[in-house]
């Protein structure tokens, strides 16, 4: 089979098509013919992890160290990227009961990645679910990672009907899921993103869109019950004035400073800082599938590239401001 692999860290050109052995599913695994995968934040960072320092890493230093151990210090241990996909079950291990050959599925292999290949094995109990019936493979591939993170984080935050919610980083994978999930919970949603993503976030259902390059939302007279900051770009001291009486600022990406602020604001003050990790679970993927089929979550793709143009896909995703998912097709 063909796979997109990297043998060294670096620019998009390190992604090369290789002829490799087709995997064989273990007893508890399904072999999936991958039809589409995406270029997301994790793929871009894992392709050039050598350049990631504790300072420019979006999470605490200890997380950086463990990520570095996993992905490799100077050479990539993870050679096949791709943390979300859509495809069709080709064959199953003998202990598998939930899936059979021919079933369309979508999923999130997460940190082990591996979806940049024509075939992928995943445990039947992995983050895998039947593909939403109303989506193409390209749309379904782009609907796993960001939506399961967003659904978990906003459900845990207890977003209520009528609340005012602001998503900072709304045009990326988690942000676009968060805009739609917050609308599903009945919130009034303000989406903050770059210029290129303004029409995209409005098309996803945002009530208002703010270009962070032109306007600082913390300087506005609006207040919000809940602010979700995807990349951890806004400080609590700045955000405080736009939080309502018992408002919360939740960081999806955070450092030690924000963890300490979570501790101190949990003891004193009405306005809170929250830092939370989403597990990326199969239950959430199944819930996302239901929301997609109910028309509550949709995928508006930016651009699709064939696997032979994986390097171009990475360059495009890296250079352009986010205006929807960038997809790689493998059929
Ligand atoms: N807490 C958890 O459990 C969890 C789980 C997974 C990932 N993460 C973290 O989430 C982050 C990745 O999220 P993602 O996949 O959604 O990323 P993404 O797809 O790259 O999206 C990032 C978004 O942020 C926007 N942005 C960039 N600079 C900004 C600024 N200064 N102010 C406001 N918005 C800005 C981008 O818009 P433009 O492109 O237009 O600039 C884009 O909309 C990583 O830091 C990762 O570590 C956390």
Coordinates of C-alpha atoms and ligand atoms in Angstrom, one line a residue:
X1 CA 0.0 0.0 0.0
X2 CA 1.0 3.6 -0.3
X3 CA 1.6 5.8 2.8
X4 CA 2.7 9.4 3.3
X5 CA 5.8 9.3 5.5
X6 CA 8.5 11.5 6.9
X7 CA 12.0 10.2 7.6
X8 CA 13.2 13.6 9.0
X9 CA 11.7 16.6 10.6
X10 CA 11.3 19.7 8.5
X11 CA 9.3 21.7 5.9
X12 CA 6.3 20.1 4.0
X13 CA 8.7 18.5 1.5
X14 CA 9.8 15.9 4.1
X15 CA 6.4 14.2 3.4
X16 CA 7.0 11.5 0.8
X17 CA 4.9 8.8 -0.7
X18 CA 6.3 5.4 0.2
X19 CA 5.4 1.8 -0.8
X20 CA 5.0 0.0 2.5
X21 CA 3.5 -3.3 3.8
X22 CA -0.3 -3.4 4.2
X23 CA -1.0 -3.9 7.9
X24 CA -2.7 -7.0 9.2
X25 CA -5.4 -6.6 11.9
X26 CA -4.9 -8.3 15.2
X27 CA -7.8 -10.3 16.7
X28 CA -9.4 -7.2 18.3
X29 CA -8.7 -4.8 15.4
X30 CA -10.4 -3.6 12.2
X31 CA -8.5 -2.9 9.0
X32 CA -9.8 0.3 7.4
X33 CA -9.4 1.5 3.8
X34 CA -8.8 5.2 4.5
X35 CA -10.6 7.5 2.0
X36 CA -9.7 10.8 3.6
X37 CA -7.7 12.4 6.4
X38 CA -6.9 16.0 7.3
X39 CA -4.0 18.4 8.0
X40 CA -4.6 19.6 11.5
X41 CA -2.7 21.4 14.3
X42 CA -1.1 18.1 15.5
X43 CA 0.1 17.1 12.0
X44 CA 1.8 20.4 11.5
X45 CA 3.5 20.3 14.8
X46 CA 4.5 16.6 14.6
X47 CA 6.0 17.1 11.1
X48 CA 8.6 19.5 12.6
X49 CA 8.7 18.8 16.3
X50 CA 12.4 19.5 16.3
X51 CA 11.6 23.2 16.1
X52 CA 9.2 23.1 19.0
X53 CA 10.7 24.4 22.2
X54 CA 9.2 24.5 25.7
X55 CA 8.6 28.2 25.1
X56 CA 6.7 28.0 21.8
X57 CA 4.8 24.8 22.9
X58 CA 1.2 25.7 23.9
X59 CA 1.2 23.4 27.0
X60 CA 3.3 23.1 30.2
X61 CA 7.0 22.2 29.9
X62 CA 6.5 18.7 31.3
X63 CA 3.9 18.0 28.5
X64 CA 6.6 19.2 26.0
X65 CA 9.1 16.8 27.5
X66 CA 6.8 13.8 27.2
X67 CA 5.7 14.9 23.7
X68 CA 9.4 15.2 22.7
X69 CA 10.1 11.7 24.1
X70 CA 7.1 10.3 22.2
X71 CA 7.7 12.1 18.8
X72 CA 11.5 12.0 18.9
X73 CA 14.1 14.6 19.8
X74 CA 16.0 15.0 16.6
X75 CA 14.4 12.4 14.3
X76 CA 10.7 11.5 14.1
X77 CA 9.6 8.3 15.8
X78 CA 6.1 8.8 14.4
X79 CA 6.6 8.6 10.7
X80 CA 3.0 8.4 9.5
X81 CA 0.9 11.5 10.5
X82 CA -2.9 11.8 10.4
X83 CA -5.0 11.8 13.6
X84 CA -8.5 11.7 12.1
X85 CA -9.9 9.9 9.0
X86 CA -12.9 8.5 7.3
X87 CA -13.0 5.2 5.4
X88 CA -14.5 1.7 5.0
X89 CA -13.8 -1.4 7.0
X90 CA -11.8 -3.8 4.8
X91 CA -11.5 -6.8 7.1
X92 CA -11.7 -7.5 10.8
X93 CA -9.8 -9.6 13.4
X94 CA -11.6 -12.7 14.6
X95 CA -12.7 -11.2 18.0
X96 CA -14.3 -8.2 16.4
X97 CA -18.1 -8.0 16.7
X98 CA -19.1 -4.4 16.2
X99 CA -17.9 -4.0 12.6
X100 CA -17.9 -6.0 9.4
X101 CA -16.3 -5.5 6.0
X102 CA -17.9 -2.8 4.0
X103 CA -19.0 -0.6 7.0
X104 CA -18.2 3.1 6.5
X105 CA -16.5 4.4 9.6
X106 CA -14.7 7.6 10.9
X107 CA -12.4 8.0 13.7
X108 CA -9.6 9.6 15.8
X109 CA -6.5 7.5 16.3
X110 CA -5.1 10.5 18.3
X111 CA -1.5 10.7 19.3
X112 CA -0.4 7.4 17.6
X113 CA -1.6 9.0 14.3
X114 CA -1.2 6.8 11.2
X115 CA -4.1 7.9 9.0
X116 CA -1.8 9.2 6.3
X117 CA -1.9 5.8 4.6
X118 CA -4.2 3.8 2.4
X119 CA -4.9 1.4 5.2
X120 CA -5.0 1.7 9.0
X121 CA -5.6 -0.8 11.8
X122 CA -7.5 0.4 14.9
X123 CA -8.8 -1.6 17.9
X124 CA -12.6 -2.1 17.7
X125 CA -12.8 -0.3 21.1
X126 CA -10.7 2.7 19.8
X127 CA -12.2 6.1 19.0
X128 CA -14.1 4.7 16.0
X129 CA -17.7 5.0 15.0
X130 CA -20.0 4.5 12.0
X131 CA -19.6 7.4 9.5
X132 CA -22.4 10.0 9.7
X133 CA -24.8 9.0 6.9
X134 CA -25.2 12.6 5.6
X135 CA -21.5 13.3 5.1
X136 CA -18.9 12.5 2.4
X137 CA -15.7 10.8 3.5
X138 CA -13.9 14.1 3.2
X139 CA -16.4 15.9 5.4
X140 CA -16.5 13.0 8.0
X141 CA -12.7 12.9 8.2
X142 CA -12.7 16.6 9.2
X143 CA -15.4 16.1 11.8
X144 CA -13.7 13.8 14.3
X145 CA -10.9 15.5 16.3
X146 CA -12.1 19.1 16.8
X147 CA -15.7 18.2 17.4
X148 CA -15.0 15.6 20.1
X149 CA -12.7 18.0 21.9
X150 CA -15.3 20.8 21.7
X151 CA -18.2 18.7 22.7
X152 CA -16.5 17.4 25.8
X153 CA -15.1 20.8 26.9
X154 CA -18.4 22.7 26.4
X155 CA -20.6 19.9 28.0
X156 CA -18.3 19.8 31.0
X157 CA -18.5 23.6 31.2
X158 CA -22.3 23.3 31.5
X159 CA -23.1 25.8 28.8
X160 CA -26.8 26.9 29.1
X161 CA -29.4 28.3 26.8
X162 CA -29.1 32.1 26.5
X163 CA -25.6 32.3 27.8
X164 CA -23.1 34.6 26.0
X165 CA -20.2 32.6 24.8
X166 CA -17.0 33.8 23.1
X167 CA -14.7 31.4 21.2
X168 CA -11.2 32.7 20.7
X169 CA -9.6 30.8 17.8
X170 CA -13.0 29.9 16.3
X171 CA -11.9 29.0 12.8
X172 CA -9.6 26.1 13.7
X173 CA -10.6 22.5 14.4
X174 CA -11.6 22.8 18.0
X175 CA -13.0 26.4 17.6
X176 CA -15.3 25.5 14.7
X177 CA -16.6 22.5 16.7
X178 CA -17.0 24.8 19.7
X179 CA -19.0 27.4 17.7
X180 CA -21.5 24.7 16.6
X181 CA -21.7 22.9 19.9
X182 CA -22.3 26.2 21.8
X183 CA -25.1 27.0 19.3
X184 CA -26.5 23.5 19.9
X185 CA -26.6 24.2 23.6
X186 CA -28.6 27.5 22.9
X187 CA -25.8 30.0 23.6
X188 CA -25.3 33.3 21.8
X189 CA -21.9 32.9 20.2
X190 CA -19.2 35.4 19.3
X191 CA -16.4 33.9 17.2
X192 CA -12.9 35.4 17.2
X193 CA -10.5 34.4 14.4
X194 CA -8.3 35.8 11.6
X195 CA -9.6 37.7 8.6
X196 CA -9.8 34.7 6.3
X197 CA -12.1 32.8 8.7
X198 CA -14.8 35.4 9.3
X199 CA -17.3 34.2 6.7
X200 CA -16.5 30.6 7.6
X201 CA -17.4 31.0 11.3
X202 CA -20.6 32.9 10.4
X203 CA -21.6 30.1 8.0
X204 CA -21.1 27.7 11.0
X205 CA -23.7 29.7 12.9
X206 CA -21.7 32.3 14.9
X207 CA -24.0 35.2 15.8
X208 CA -21.0 37.6 15.6
X209 CA -17.5 37.3 14.2
X210 CA -14.5 39.4 15.3
X211 CA -11.2 39.6 13.5
X212 CA -8.5 39.4 16.1
X213 CA -6.1 41.3 13.8
X214 CA -8.4 44.4 13.8
X215 CA -10.2 44.3 17.1
X216 CA -9.3 43.3 20.6
X217 CA -12.4 41.8 22.1
X218 CA -11.1 42.5 25.6
X219 CA -11.5 46.2 24.9
X220 CA -15.2 45.9 24.0
X221 CA -18.1 46.9 26.2
X222 CA -19.7 43.5 25.7
X223 CA -19.5 40.9 28.5
X224 CA -19.5 37.1 28.2
X225 CA -20.5 34.3 30.6
X226 CA -17.9 32.0 29.1
X227 CA -14.8 32.5 27.0
X228 CA -13.1 29.5 25.5
X229 CA -9.5 30.4 24.4
X230 CA -8.3 27.6 22.1
X231 CA -4.6 28.7 21.8
X232 CA -4.3 30.4 25.2
X233 CA -3.7 33.8 23.6
X234 CA -5.6 36.0 26.0
X235 CA -4.5 36.8 29.6
X236 CA -6.9 36.5 32.5
X237 CA -6.1 40.1 33.6
X238 CA -7.2 41.4 30.2
X239 CA -10.2 39.1 29.8
X240 CA -11.6 39.8 33.3
X241 CA -13.3 43.0 32.3
X242 CA -15.3 41.3 29.6
X243 CA -16.4 38.4 31.8
X244 CA -19.8 38.7 33.4
X245 CA -20.3 38.5 37.2
X246 CA -19.7 34.8 37.5
X247 CA -18.0 34.4 34.1
X248 CA -15.3 31.9 33.3
X249 CA -12.3 31.9 31.1
X250 CA -11.5 28.4 29.9
X251 CA -8.1 27.6 28.4
X252 CA -7.8 24.7 25.9
X253 CA -4.1 25.4 25.7
X254 CA -2.4 26.5 28.9
X255 CA 0.9 26.8 30.8
X256 CA 1.8 26.6 34.5
X257 CA 0.7 30.2 34.9
X258 CA -2.9 29.5 33.9
X259 CA -2.9 26.3 36.1
X260 CA -1.9 28.5 39.1
X261 CA -4.6 31.0 38.1
X262 CA -7.1 28.2 38.1
X263 CA -6.0 27.3 41.6
X264 CA -6.2 30.9 43.0
X265 CA -9.5 31.7 41.3
X266 CA -11.0 28.5 42.7
X267 CA -10.3 29.9 46.2
X268 CA -11.3 33.5 45.8
X269 CA -13.2 35.7 43.4
X270 CA -16.3 35.3 41.3
X271 CA -14.6 35.1 37.9
X272 CA -12.8 31.8 37.3
X273 CA -10.0 30.4 35.2
X274 CA -10.5 26.8 34.0
X275 CA -7.9 24.6 32.3
X276 CA -9.2 21.3 31.1
X277 CA -8.0 18.4 29.0
X278 CA -10.5 16.5 26.8
X279 CA -9.9 12.7 26.6
X280 CA -11.1 12.3 23.0
X281 CA -13.5 9.4 23.7
X282 CA -15.5 7.0 21.5
X283 CA -18.6 8.1 23.4
X284 CA -18.0 11.6 22.3
X285 CA -17.4 10.5 18.7
X286 CA -20.7 8.7 18.7
X287 CA -22.4 11.7 20.2
X288 CA -20.8 13.9 17.4
X289 CA -22.1 11.5 14.8
X290 CA -25.7 11.9 16.2
X291 CA -25.3 15.7 16.2
X292 CA -24.1 15.6 12.6
X293 CA -27.0 13.5 11.5
X294 CA -29.4 15.8 13.4
X295 CA -28.0 18.7 11.4
X296 CA -26.5 20.4 14.5
X297 CA -22.8 20.0 13.3
X298 CA -21.6 20.3 9.7
X299 CA -18.4 20.4 7.9
X300 CA -17.5 23.3 5.5
X301 CA -14.3 22.3 3.8
X302 CA -11.7 24.7 2.7
X303 CA -9.6 22.6 0.2
X304 CA -8.9 19.0 -0.7
X305 CA -5.6 17.6 -2.0
X306 CA -4.8 14.1 -3.4
X307 CA -2.2 12.1 -1.3
X308 CA 0.5 12.9 -4.0
X309 CA 0.1 16.5 -3.0
X310 CA 0.4 16.0 0.8
X311 CA 3.3 18.5 1.0
X312 CA 1.2 21.2 -0.8
X313 CA -1.7 20.4 1.6
X314 CA 0.6 21.1 4.5
X315 CA 2.1 24.2 3.0
X316 CA -1.4 25.5 2.2
X317 CA -2.7 24.8 5.8
X318 CA 0.5 26.4 7.3
X319 CA 0.4 29.5 5.2
X320 CA -3.2 30.5 4.9
X321 CA -5.4 31.7 7.8
X322 CA -7.9 29.0 8.8
X323 CA -11.1 29.1 6.8
X324 CA -12.2 25.5 7.2
X325 CA -10.5 22.1 7.2
X326 CA -7.8 21.1 4.7
X327 CA -8.3 17.5 3.6
X328 CA -6.1 14.8 2.0
X329 CA -7.8 12.2 -0.1
X330 CA -6.4 8.7 -0.4
X331 CA -8.5 7.0 -3.0
Ligands
LIG1 N1 -7.3 20.8 26.2 C1 -7.3 19.7 25.4 O1 -7.7 18.6 25.8 C2 -6.7 19.9 24.0 C3 -7.0 18.8 23.1 C4 -6.4 19.0 21.8 C5 -5.7 20.1 21.5 N2 -5.4 21.0 22.5 C6 -4.6 22.2 22.1 O2 -5.4 23.0 21.2 C7 -4.6 23.7 20.3 C8 -4.9 23.4 18.9 O3 -6.3 23.7 18.6 P1 -6.9 23.5 17.1 O4 -6.5 22.2 16.7 O5 -8.2 24.0 17.1 O6 -5.9 24.6 16.4 P2 -6.1 25.2 14.9 O7 -6.9 24.4 14.1 O8 -4.7 25.5 14.5 O9 -6.9 26.6 15.2 C9 -6.3 27.7 15.8 C10 -7.2 28.9 15.6 O10 -6.7 30.0 16.4 C11 -6.7 31.2 15.6 N3 -5.7 32.1 16.1 C12 -4.4 32.2 15.8 N4 -3.8 33.2 16.5 C13 -4.8 33.7 17.2 C14 -4.9 34.8 18.1 N5 -3.8 35.6 18.4 N6 -6.1 35.2 18.7 C15 -7.2 34.5 18.4 N7 -7.2 33.4 17.6 C16 -6.0 33.1 17.0 C17 -6.5 30.7 14.2 O11 -7.0 31.6 13.2 P3 -6.0 32.1 12.0 O12 -5.6 30.8 11.3 O13 -6.9 32.9 11.1 O14 -4.9 32.8 12.6 C18 -7.4 29.4 14.2 O15 -8.7 29.8 14.1 C19 -3.1 23.2 20.6 O16 -2.5 24.2 21.4 C20 -3.3 21.9 21.4 O17 -2.3 21.7 22.3 C21 -5.9 20.9 23.7

